[in-house]
Short mmCIF file of C-alpha atoms and ligand atoms in Angstrom, two decimals:
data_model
loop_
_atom_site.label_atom_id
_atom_site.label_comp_id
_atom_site.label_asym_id
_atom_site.label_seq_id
_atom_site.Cartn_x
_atom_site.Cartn_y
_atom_site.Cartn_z
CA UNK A 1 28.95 76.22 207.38
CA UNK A 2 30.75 78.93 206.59
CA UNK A 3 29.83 82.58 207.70
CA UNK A 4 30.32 86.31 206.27
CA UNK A 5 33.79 87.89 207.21
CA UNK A 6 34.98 91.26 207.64
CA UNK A 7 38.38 92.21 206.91
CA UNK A 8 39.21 95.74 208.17
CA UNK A 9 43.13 95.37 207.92
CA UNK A 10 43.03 98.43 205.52
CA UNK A 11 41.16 100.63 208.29
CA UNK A 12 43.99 99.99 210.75
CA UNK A 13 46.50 102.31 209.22
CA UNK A 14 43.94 105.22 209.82
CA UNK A 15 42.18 104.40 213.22
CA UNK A 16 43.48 103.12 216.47
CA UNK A 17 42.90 99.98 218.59
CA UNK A 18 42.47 102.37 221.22
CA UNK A 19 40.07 104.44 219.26
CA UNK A 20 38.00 101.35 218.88
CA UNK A 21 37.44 100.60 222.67
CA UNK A 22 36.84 104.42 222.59
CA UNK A 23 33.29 103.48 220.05
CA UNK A 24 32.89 100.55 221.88
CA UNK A 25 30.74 102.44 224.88
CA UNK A 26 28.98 103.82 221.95
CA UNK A 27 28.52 100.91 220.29
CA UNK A 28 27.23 99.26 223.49
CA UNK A 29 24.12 101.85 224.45
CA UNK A 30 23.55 101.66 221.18
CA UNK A 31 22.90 97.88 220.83
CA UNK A 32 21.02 98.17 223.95
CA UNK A 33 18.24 100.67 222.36
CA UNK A 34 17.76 98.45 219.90
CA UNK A 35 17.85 95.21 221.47
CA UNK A 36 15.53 96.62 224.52
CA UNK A 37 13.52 99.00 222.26
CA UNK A 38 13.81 102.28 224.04
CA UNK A 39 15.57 104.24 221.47
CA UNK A 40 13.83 106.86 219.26
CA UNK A 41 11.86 104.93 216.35
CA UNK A 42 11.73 101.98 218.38
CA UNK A 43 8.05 101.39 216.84
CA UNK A 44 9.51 100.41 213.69
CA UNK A 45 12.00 97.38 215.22
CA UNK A 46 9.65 94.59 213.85
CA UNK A 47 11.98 93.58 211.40
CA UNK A 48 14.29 92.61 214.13
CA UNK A 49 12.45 89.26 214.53
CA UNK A 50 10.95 89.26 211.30
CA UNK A 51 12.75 85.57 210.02
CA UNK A 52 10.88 84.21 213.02
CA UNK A 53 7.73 85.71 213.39
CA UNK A 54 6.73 84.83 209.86
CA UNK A 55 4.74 81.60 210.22
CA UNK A 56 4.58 78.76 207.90
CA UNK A 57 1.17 79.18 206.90
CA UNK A 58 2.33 83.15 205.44
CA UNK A 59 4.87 81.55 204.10
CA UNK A 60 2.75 79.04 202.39
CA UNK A 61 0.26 81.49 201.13
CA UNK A 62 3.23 83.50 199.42
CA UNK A 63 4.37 80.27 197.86
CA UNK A 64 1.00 79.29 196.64
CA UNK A 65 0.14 82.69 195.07
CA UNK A 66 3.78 82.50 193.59
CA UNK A 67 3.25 79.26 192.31
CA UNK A 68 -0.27 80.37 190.73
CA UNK A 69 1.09 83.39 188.90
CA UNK A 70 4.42 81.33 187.01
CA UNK A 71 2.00 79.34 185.98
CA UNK A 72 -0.42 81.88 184.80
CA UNK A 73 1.74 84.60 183.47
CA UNK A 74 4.05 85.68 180.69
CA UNK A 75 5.00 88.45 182.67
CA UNK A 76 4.85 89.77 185.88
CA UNK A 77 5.27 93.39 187.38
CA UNK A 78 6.25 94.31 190.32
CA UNK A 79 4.64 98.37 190.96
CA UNK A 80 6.46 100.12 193.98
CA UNK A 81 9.07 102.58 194.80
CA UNK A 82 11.82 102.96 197.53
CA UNK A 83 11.68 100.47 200.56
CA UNK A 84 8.56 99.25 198.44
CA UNK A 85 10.74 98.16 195.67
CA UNK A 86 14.73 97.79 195.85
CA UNK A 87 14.73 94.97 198.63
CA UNK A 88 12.82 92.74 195.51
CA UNK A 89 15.09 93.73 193.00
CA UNK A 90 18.08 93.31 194.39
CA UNK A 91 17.72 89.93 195.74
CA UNK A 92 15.89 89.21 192.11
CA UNK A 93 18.72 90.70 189.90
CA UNK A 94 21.16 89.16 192.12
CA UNK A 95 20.13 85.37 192.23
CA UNK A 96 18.84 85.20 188.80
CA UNK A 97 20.86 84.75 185.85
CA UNK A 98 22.28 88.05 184.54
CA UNK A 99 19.93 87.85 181.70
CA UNK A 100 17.32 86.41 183.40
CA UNK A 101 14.13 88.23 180.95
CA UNK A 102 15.33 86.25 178.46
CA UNK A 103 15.12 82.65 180.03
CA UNK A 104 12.35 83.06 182.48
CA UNK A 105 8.87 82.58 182.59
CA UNK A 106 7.48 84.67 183.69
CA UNK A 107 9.48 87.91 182.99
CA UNK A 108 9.49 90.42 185.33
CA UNK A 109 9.53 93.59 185.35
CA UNK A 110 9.40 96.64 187.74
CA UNK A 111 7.00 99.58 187.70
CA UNK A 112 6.37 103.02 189.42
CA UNK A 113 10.16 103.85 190.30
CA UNK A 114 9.78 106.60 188.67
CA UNK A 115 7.42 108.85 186.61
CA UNK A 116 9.36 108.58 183.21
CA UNK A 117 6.48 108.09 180.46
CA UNK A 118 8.87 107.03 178.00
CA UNK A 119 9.74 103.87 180.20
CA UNK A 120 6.29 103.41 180.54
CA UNK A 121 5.34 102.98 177.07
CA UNK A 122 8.20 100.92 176.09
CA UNK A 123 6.93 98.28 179.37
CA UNK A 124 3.38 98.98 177.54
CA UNK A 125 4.92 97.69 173.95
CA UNK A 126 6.85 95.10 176.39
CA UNK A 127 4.06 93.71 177.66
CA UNK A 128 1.44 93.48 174.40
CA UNK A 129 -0.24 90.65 173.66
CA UNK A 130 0.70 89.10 176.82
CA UNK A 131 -0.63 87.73 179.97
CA UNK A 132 0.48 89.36 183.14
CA UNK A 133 -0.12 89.53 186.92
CA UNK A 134 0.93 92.50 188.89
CA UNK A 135 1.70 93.09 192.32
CA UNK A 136 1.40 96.41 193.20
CA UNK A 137 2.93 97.07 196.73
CA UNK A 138 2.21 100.52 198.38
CA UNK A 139 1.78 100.23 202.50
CA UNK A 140 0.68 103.96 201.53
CA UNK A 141 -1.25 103.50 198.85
CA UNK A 142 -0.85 107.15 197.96
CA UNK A 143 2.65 107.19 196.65
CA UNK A 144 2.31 109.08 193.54
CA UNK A 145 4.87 107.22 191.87
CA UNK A 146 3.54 103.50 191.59
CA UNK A 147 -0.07 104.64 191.78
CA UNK A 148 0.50 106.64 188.43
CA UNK A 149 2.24 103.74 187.02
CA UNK A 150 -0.87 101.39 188.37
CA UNK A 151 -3.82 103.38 186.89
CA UNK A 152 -1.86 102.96 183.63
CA UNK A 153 -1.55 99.20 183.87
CA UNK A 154 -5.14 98.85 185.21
CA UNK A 155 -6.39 100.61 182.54
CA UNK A 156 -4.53 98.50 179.82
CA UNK A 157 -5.26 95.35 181.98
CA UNK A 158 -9.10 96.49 181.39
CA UNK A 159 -8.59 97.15 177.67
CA UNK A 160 -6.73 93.45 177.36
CA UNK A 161 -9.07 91.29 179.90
CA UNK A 162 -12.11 93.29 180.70
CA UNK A 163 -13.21 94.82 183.88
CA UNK A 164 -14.21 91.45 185.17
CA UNK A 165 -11.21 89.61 184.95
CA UNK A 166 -8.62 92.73 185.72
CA UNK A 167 -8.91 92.16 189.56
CA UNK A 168 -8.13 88.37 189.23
CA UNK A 169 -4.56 89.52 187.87
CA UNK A 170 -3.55 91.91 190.59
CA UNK A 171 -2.18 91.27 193.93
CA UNK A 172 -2.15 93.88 196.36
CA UNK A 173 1.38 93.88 198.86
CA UNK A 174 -0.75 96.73 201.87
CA UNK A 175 -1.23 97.92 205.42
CA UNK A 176 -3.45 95.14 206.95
CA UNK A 177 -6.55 98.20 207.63
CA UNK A 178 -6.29 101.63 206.33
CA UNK A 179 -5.22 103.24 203.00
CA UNK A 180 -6.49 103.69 199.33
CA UNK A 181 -5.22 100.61 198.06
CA UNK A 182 -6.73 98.60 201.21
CA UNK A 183 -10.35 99.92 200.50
CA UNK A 184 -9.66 99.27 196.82
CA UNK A 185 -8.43 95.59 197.57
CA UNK A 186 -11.14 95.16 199.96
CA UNK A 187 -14.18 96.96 197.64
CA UNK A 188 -12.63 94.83 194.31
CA UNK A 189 -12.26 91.54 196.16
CA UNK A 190 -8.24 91.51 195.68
CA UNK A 191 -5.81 89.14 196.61
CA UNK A 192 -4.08 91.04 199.78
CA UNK A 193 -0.26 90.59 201.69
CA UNK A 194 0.21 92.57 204.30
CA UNK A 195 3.12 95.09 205.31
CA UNK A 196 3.78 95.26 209.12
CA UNK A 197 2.73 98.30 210.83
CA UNK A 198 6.00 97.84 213.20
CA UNK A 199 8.03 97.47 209.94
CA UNK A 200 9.52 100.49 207.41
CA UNK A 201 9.72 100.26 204.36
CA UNK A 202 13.25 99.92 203.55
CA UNK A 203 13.35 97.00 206.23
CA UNK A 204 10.55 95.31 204.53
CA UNK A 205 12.63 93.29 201.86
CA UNK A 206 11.74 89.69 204.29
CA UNK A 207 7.92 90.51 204.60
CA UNK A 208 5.42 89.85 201.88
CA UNK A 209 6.98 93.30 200.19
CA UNK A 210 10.09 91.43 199.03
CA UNK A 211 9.16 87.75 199.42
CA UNK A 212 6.16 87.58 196.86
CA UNK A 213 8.25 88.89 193.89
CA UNK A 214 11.71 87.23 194.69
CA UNK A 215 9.46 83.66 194.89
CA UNK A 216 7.48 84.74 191.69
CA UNK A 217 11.37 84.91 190.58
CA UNK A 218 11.90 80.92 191.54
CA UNK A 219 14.00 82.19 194.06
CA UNK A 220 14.06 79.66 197.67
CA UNK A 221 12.52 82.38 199.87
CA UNK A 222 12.74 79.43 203.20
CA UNK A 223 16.53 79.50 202.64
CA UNK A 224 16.69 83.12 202.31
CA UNK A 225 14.74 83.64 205.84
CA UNK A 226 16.83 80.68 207.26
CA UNK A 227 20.15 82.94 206.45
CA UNK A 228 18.45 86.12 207.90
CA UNK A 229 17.15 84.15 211.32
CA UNK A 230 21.02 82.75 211.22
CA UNK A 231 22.12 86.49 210.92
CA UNK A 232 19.65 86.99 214.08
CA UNK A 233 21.68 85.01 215.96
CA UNK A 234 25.10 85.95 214.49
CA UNK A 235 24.76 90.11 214.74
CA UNK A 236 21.78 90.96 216.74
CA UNK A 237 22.39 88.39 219.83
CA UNK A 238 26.23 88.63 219.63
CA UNK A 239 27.20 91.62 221.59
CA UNK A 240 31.04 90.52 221.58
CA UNK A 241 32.48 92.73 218.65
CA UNK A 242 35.43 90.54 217.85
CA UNK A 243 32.87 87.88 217.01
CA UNK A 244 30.30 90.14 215.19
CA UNK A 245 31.31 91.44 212.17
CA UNK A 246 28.19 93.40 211.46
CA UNK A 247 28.42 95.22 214.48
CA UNK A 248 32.41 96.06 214.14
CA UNK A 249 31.83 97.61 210.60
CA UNK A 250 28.81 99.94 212.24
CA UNK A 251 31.55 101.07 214.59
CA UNK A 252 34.51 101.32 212.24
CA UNK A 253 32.39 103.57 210.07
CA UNK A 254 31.29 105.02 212.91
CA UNK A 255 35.09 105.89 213.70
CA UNK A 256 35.96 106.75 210.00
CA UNK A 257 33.16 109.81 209.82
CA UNK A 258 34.09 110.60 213.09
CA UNK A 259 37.71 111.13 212.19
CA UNK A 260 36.20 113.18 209.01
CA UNK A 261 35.61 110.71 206.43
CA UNK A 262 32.25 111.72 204.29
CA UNK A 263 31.39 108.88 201.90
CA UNK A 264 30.81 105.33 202.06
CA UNK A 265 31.49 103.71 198.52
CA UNK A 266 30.23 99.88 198.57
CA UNK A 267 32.19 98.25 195.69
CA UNK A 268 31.46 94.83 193.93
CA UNK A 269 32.88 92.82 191.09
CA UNK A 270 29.97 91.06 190.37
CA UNK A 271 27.43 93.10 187.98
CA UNK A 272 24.13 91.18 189.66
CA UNK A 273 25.14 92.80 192.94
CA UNK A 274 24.65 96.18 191.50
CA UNK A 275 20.74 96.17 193.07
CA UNK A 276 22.25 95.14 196.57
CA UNK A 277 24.14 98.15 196.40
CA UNK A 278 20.89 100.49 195.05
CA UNK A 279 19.18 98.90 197.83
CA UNK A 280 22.17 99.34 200.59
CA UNK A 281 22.00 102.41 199.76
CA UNK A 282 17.99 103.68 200.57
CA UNK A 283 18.68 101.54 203.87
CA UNK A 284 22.05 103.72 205.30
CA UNK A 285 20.57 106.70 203.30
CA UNK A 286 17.31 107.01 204.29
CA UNK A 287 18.77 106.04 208.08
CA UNK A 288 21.36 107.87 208.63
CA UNK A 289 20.95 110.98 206.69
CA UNK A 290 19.75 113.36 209.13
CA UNK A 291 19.88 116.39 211.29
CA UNK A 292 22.65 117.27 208.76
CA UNK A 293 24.71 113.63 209.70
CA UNK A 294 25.41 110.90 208.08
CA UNK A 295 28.27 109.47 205.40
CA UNK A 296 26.79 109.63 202.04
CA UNK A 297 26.24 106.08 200.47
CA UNK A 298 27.37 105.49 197.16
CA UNK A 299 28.31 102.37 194.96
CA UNK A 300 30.06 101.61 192.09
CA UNK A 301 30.45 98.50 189.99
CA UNK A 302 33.77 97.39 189.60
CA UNK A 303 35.69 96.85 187.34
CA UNK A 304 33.42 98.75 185.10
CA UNK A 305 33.51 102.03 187.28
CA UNK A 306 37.46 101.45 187.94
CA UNK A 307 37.13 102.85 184.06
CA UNK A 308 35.44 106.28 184.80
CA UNK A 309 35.33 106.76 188.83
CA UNK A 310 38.60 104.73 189.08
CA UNK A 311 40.79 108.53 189.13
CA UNK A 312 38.68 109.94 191.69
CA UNK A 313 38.63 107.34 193.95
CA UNK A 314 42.44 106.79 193.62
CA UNK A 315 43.38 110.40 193.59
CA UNK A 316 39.90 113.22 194.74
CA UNK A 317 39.24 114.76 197.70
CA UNK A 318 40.03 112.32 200.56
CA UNK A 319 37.07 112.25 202.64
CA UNK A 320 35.75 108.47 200.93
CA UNK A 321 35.74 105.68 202.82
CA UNK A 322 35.37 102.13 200.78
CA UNK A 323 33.46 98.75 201.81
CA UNK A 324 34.05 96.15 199.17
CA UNK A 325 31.39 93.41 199.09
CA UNK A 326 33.58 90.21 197.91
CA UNK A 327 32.21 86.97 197.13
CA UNK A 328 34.46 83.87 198.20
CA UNK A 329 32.97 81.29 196.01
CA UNK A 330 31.67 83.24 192.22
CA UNK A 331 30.87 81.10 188.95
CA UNK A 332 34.66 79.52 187.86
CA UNK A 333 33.45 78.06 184.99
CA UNK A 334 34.97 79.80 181.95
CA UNK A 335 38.30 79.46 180.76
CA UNK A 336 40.78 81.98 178.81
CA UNK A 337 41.81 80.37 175.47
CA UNK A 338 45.20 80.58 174.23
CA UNK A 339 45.14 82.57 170.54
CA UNK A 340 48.07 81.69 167.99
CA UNK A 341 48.69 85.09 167.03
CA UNK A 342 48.43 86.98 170.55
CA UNK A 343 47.90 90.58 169.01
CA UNK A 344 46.23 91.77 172.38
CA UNK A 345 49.15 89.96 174.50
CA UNK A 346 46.99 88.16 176.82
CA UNK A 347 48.07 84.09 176.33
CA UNK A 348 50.06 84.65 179.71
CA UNK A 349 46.86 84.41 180.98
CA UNK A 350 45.47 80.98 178.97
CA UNK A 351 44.18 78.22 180.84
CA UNK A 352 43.76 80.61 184.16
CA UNK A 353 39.57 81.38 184.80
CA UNK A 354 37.87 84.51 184.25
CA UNK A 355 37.11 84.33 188.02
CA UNK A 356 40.88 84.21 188.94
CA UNK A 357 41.36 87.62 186.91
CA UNK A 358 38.58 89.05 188.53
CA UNK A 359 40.09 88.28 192.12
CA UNK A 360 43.57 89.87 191.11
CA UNK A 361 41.61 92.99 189.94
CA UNK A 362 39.95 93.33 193.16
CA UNK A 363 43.03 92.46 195.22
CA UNK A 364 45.08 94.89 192.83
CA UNK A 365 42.12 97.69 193.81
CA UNK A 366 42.02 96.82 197.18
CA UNK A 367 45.48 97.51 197.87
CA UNK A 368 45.74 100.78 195.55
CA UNK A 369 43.12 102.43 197.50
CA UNK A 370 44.60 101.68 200.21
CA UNK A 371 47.54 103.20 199.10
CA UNK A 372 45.95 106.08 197.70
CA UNK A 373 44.17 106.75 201.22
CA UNK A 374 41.23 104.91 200.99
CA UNK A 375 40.61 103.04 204.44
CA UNK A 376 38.35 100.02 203.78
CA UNK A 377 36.74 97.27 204.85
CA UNK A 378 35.47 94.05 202.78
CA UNK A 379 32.39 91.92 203.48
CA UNK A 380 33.04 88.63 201.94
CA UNK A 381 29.85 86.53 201.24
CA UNK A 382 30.81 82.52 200.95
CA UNK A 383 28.72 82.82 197.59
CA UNK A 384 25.44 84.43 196.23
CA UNK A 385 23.37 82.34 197.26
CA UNK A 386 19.37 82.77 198.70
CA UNK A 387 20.65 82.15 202.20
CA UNK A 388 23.71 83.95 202.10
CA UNK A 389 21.84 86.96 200.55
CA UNK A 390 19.10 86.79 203.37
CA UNK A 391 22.00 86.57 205.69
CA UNK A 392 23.46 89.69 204.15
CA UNK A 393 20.18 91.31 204.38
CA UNK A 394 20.03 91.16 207.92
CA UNK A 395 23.99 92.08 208.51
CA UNK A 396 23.28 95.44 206.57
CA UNK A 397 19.70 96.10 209.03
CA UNK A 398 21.31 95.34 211.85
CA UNK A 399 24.46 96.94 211.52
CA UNK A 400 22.36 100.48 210.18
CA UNK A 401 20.17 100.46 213.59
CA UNK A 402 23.45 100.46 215.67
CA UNK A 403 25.75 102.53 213.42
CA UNK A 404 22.27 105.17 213.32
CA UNK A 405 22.13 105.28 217.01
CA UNK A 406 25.53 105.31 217.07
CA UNK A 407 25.70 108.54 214.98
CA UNK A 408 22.85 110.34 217.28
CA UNK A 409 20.08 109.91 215.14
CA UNK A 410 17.12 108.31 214.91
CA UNK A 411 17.61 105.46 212.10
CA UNK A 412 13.65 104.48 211.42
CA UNK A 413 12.53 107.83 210.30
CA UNK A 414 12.45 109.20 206.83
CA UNK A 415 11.19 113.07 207.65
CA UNK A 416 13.12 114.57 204.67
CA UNK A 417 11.32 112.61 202.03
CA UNK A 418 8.37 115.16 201.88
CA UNK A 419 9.80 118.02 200.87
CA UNK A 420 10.26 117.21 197.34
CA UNK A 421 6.72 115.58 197.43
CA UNK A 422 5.33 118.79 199.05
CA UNK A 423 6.63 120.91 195.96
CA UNK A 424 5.70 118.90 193.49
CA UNK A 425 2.14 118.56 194.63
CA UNK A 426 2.09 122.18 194.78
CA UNK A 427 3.02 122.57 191.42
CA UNK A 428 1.18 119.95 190.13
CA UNK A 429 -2.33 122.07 191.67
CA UNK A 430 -3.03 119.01 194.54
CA UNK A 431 -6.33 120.12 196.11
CA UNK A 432 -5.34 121.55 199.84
CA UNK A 433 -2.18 122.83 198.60
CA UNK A 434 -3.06 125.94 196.85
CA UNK A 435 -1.32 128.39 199.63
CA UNK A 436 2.13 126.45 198.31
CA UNK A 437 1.09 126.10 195.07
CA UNK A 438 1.51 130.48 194.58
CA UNK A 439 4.42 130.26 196.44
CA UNK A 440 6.54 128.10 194.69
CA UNK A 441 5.19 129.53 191.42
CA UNK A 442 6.30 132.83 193.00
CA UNK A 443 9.73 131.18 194.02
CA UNK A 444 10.42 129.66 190.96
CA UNK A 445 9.39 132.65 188.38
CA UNK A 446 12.06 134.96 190.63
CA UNK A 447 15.13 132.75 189.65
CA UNK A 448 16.47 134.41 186.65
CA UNK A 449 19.57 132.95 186.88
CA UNK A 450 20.17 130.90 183.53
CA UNK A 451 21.08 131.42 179.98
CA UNK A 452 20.37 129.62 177.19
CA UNK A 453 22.61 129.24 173.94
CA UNK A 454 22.52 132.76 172.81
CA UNK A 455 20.03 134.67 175.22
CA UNK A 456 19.68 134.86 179.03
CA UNK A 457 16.53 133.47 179.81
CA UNK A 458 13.40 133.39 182.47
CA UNK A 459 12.00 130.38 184.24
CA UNK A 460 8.40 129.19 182.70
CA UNK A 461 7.08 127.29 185.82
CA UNK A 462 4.28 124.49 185.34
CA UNK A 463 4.64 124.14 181.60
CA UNK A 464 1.99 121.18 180.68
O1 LIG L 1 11.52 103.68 203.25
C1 LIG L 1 10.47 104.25 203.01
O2 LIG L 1 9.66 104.49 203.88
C2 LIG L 1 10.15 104.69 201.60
O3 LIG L 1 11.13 104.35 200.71
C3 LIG L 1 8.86 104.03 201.15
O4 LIG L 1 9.02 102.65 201.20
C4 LIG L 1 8.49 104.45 199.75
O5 LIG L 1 8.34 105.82 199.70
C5 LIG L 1 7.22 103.78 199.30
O6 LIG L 1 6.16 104.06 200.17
P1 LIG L 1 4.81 103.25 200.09
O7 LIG L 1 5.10 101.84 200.39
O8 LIG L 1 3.90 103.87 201.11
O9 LIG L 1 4.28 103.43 198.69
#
């Protein structure tokens, strides 16, 4: 069986061997917080044994309810935001095929990642005439974002099936006692998973949170927990570094920001990894990004972004690092054809697969980043496949908890989250914040600051 590698050849031009043993100490009390659970957070480490603890008979009852909804549904909608929502997609978007609406029954679709009302009406015309089953997952049930989005698919559920039926066609991903959804779930006789109170959100993707929808999807959610309890074994019980590659990139990055470096860009070649990356990117963010710390995560899709991000990355400000996430074993199936007349000059490459191009592009990149100043790493997956994925899953948790202690923070907290939620309650007249609610106003109506074509204007706050 083969395992995921790291290469971090390209880091070695920029760091030290000795710098290494240096993070190694680090690295070391790190592990041991999280292992022995005495580090800040440490409430929130359930999703350490998570591939274990789950027991066959949860397993089952995700399965079954899986089962029941393909079978009863045209489409299917998932309703959640953040650590509520990405860990589904990306393990949906990135085992399915790339056009998987189109072929599947049922379709699915996500909800209340955002509170764009043109994207909700087009999912409303979407979904007309149709039969669907949604899982709204909140361990909340507050979050403003997917409980807009699910009064507006209730109440079209009750125009479509009637207020008897509507309850039968919701599933309710919760905390096991308290919260608005709970009581609703409870009062409305709803089918219920429940979220771990020891587990966050954006480590949730192998509870109920992600497995429901990614089975819904076909997907084999046993292999995918099988490649997460491997990764278990392989990065949380392995303290050697040289034979723990999940660990050795927390402490190269680690070594990378220390020496300056400000960004982390994870790069793929493969469009259905684009999700992974949106949902690597919540986990390191949302982790890391504290007490004014922290690389920024960012992502691009290569070789797509090589056509518009390509000049920065070779040639900006050189404070990026780059962590390519390669897959050994992609689809090979297709075939350049030879053309008689050759007007775009590309017969030197007839008979040779699309996936041998692809390689040379990323080798080609690889090595001009480098050379451009770049340090990075590359995580190669054997293929995309369910357990590799859940494998992958678990490399990125693990190596966050270390690489966050590491850093001085603590990784399981999210405090920053509110303040964007605090101001837009405020302005949006939330009962209990009417103190904020004149202050912003106040705050807002004194910046004066912007012109419009023609005229310098004044801010109208709270337009309806
Ligand atoms: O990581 C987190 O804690 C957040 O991204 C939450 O998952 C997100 O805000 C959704 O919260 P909830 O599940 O309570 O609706």
């Amino acid at each position: 069986m083969k395992n995921i590698k790291l290469d971090y050849s390209n880091v070695m031009d920029f760091i030290t061997e000795e710098d290494i043993e240096q993070e190694k100490k680090k690295y070391l009390e790190a592990r041991k917080k999280v292992v022995e659970k005495s580090g800040e957070g440490s409430d929130y480490l359930g999703w350490l044994d998570l591939p274990k603890r789950i027991t066959d008979d949860e397993i089952d009852d995700i399965l079954e309810t899986a089962a029941h909804i393909r079978e009863d549904s045209d489409v299917f909608i998932s309703v959640g935001i953040g650590g509520s929502y990405l860990g589904a997609r990306a393990a949906i978007e990135a085992l399915s095929p790339n056009f998987y609406n189109m072929s599947m029954k049922p379709q699915i679709y996500f909800a209340g990642n955002s509170i764009s009302p043109r994207y909700l009406k087009d999912l409303k015309s979407v979904i007309d005439g149709k039969k669907v089953t949604i899982n709204i997952i909140s361990k909340s049930g507050t979050t403003t974002e997917p409980a807009l989005a699910f009064r507006m698919i209730r109440e079209w559920m009750i125009e479509n099936y009637g207020q008897k039926d509507v309850f039968k066609r919701i599933v309710a991903t919760t905390d096991s006692s308290k919260g608005a959804l709970r009581q609703l779930a409870d009062e409305e006789g709803i089918k219920t998973f429940v979220i771990p109170d020891d587990v966050g959100g954006r480590f949730s993707v192998l509870t109920p949170v992600g497995l429901l929808p990614i089975a819904v999807a076909g997907i084999d959610i046993r292999k995918m927990l099988e490649g997460a309890a491997d990764g278990m074994k392989e990065f949380r019980d392995e303290e050697d570094i040289a034979k723990n590659p999940s660990s050795m990139y927390a402490i190269l990055r680690n070594i990378l920001y220390e020496k300056g470096k400000r960004i982390e860009m994870l790069s793929n070649f493969e469009p259905q990894l684009h999700y992974i990356s949106e949902w690597w990117k919540q986990l390191f963010g949302e982790s890391e990004g504290k007490d004014n710390k922290g690389l920024h995560p960012t992502s691009c899709d290569f070789t797509t972004d090589l056509h518009s991000m390509g000049q920065w990355i070779q040639d900006g400000c050189r404070n990026i690092i780059e962590t390519f996430l390669n897959v050994e074993d992609p689809e090979s199936t297709i075939v350049i054809g030879m053309e008689k007349r050759n007007l775009d000059h590309l017969n030197y490459l007839a008979g040779k697969t699309f996936r041998y191009v692809n390689e040379q592009a990323f080798l080609g990149t690889r090595a001009a980043h480098r050379d451009g100043e770049v340090p990075n790493m590359t995580i190669t997956i054997p293929s995309i496949s369910p357990y590799y994925i859940g494998n992958l899953f678990y490399f990125f948790e693990w190596a966050v908890a270390v690489s966050g202690y590491m850093l001085g923070v603590n990784p399981f907290n999210q405090p920053g989250v509110e303040s964007y939620k605090k101001n837009m309650f405020a302005l949006l007249g939330k009962p209990g914040f009417e103190e904020q609610s004149r202050e912003i106003r106040e705050k807002l109506s004194g910046q004066k600051k912007f012109i419009s074509a023609g005229s310098p204007g004044k801010a109208e706050v709270g337009a309806g």
